[in-house]
C-alpha positions in Angstrom: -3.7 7.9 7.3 -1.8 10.5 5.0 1.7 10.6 4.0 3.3 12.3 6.6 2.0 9.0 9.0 3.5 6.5 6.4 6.8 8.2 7.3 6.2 7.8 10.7 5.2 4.2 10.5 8.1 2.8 8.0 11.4 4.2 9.5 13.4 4.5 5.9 11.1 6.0 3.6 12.7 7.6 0.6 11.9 11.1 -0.5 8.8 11.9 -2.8 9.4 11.8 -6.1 7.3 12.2 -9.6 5.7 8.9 -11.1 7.3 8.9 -14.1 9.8 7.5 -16.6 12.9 8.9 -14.8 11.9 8.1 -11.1 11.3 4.5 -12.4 14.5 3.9 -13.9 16.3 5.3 -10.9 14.3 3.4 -8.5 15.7 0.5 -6.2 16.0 -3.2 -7.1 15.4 -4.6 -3.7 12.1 -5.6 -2.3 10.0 -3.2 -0.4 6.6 -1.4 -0.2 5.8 1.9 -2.1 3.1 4.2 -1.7 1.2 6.7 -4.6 -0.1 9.7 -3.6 -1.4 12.5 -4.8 1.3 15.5 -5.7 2.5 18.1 -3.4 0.1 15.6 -0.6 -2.8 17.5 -2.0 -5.4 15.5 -0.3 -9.3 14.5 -1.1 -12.0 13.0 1.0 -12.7 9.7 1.7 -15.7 7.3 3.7 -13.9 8.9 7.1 -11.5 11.5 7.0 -9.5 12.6 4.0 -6.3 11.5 3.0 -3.0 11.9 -0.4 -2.5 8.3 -0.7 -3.8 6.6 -3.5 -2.1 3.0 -3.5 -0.4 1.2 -1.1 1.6 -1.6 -3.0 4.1 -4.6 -1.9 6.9 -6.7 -4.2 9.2 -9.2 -3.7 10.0 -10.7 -6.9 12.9 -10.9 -8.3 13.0 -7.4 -10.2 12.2 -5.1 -7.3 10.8 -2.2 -6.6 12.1 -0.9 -10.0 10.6 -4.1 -11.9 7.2 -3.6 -10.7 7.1 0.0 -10.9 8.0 -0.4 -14.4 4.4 -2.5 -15.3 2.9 0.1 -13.3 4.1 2.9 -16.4 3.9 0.0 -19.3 0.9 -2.5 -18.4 0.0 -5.6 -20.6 -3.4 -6.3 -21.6 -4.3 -8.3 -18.7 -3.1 -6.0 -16.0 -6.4 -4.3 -14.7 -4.8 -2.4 -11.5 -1.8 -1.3 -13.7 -3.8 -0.1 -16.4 -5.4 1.6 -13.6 -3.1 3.3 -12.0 -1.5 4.2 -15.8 -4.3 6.1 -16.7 -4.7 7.8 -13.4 -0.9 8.3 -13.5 -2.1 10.2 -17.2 -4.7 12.2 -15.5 -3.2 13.5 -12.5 0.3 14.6 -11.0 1.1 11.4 -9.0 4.2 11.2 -6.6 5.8 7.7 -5.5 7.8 7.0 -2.1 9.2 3.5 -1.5 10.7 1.4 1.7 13.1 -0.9 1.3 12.4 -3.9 3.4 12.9 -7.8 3.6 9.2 -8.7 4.8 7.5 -6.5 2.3 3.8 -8.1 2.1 3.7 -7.9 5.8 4.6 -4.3 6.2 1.8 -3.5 3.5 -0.8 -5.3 5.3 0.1 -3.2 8.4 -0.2 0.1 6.1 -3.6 -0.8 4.6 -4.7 -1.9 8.0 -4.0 1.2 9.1 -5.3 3.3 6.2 -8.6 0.4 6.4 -8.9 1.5 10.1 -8.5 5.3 9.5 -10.8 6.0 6.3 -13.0 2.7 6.8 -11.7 1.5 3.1 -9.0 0.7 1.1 -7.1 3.5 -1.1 -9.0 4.3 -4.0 -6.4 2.6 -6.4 -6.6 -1.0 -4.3 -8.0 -3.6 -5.4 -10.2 -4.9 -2.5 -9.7 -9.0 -2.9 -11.5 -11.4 -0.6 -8.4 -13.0 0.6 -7.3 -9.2 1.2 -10.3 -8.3 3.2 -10.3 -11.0 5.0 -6.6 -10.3 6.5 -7.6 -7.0 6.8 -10.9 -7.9 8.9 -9.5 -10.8 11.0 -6.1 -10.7 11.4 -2.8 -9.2 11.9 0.8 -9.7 10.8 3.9 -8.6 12.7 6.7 -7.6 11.0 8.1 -10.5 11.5 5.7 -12.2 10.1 3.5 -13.1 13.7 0.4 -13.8 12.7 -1.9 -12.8 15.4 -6.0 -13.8 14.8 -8.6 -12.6 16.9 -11.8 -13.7 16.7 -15.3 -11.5 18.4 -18.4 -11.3 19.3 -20.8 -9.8 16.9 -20.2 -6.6 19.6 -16.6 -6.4 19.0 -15.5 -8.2 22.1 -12.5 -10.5 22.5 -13.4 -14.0 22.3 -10.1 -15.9 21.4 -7.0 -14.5 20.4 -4.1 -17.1 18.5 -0.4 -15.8 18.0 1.7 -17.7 15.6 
């Protein structure tokens, strides 16, 4: 999964735009997912394929999108994927698209399934939690917030499947 897919899969996608002081300010204060990639989509290699996206990210605090970018550019002490993406953000030319949306941790577990299922890992910038993998590896989430589990074989067959 590149880019030009996460357009394709989140109908409402803003424009690219530079990670920086001035993109922040003017971002949204509504909930939604963004996305960092590399500028100008250059892309790199990964486990499987090759890809531009470097984080795939979720908020629906009270702040929005603009709130949480904002810790992405200023992290506190404690703040180990900020500080991450800071100094990366430091390093490299990174570009930043958001998606506006009400269900906004649902519709980034169905982008880093996606990216998970295309690359067989996580963007390089994600933090790969238990509880994370563990979604990733066993279940999925609906937009609407279905959660569908399946459970297989050790062969990859269908054993039971539980929507709810």
């Amino acid at each position: 999964m590149d880019s030009r897919q996460v357009s394709q899969i989140c109908k409402g996608v803003s424009e690219w735009h530079p990670f920086n002081e001035e993109t922040v300010k003017s971002a949204p204060k509504q909930s939604g997912i963004y996305i960092f990639r590399m500028a100008q989509s250059k892309c790199f290699e990964r486990l499987k394929g090759e890809t531009d996206i470097l984080y795939i990210g979720s908020t629906e605090g009270k702040h929005g999108l603009r709130g949480r970018l904002q810790q992405y550019l200023h992290p506190g002490p404690t703040q180990w994927t900020n500080k991450r993406i800071h100094a990366m953000a430091k390093k490299y030319d990174m570009e930043i698209a958001w998606c506006l949306c009400g269900e906004a941790s649902n519709l980034e577990l169905q982008l880093l399934r996606r990216y998970f299922e295309d690359h067989d890992e996580l963007p390089p910038l994600n933090h790969a939690s238990k509880r994370l993998l563990k979604k990733l590896l066993t279940g999925t989430v609906g937009l609407k917030g279905t959660l569908i589990l399946e459970h297989r074989d050790k062969d990859g067959n269908l054993i039971k499947r539980i929507e709810g």
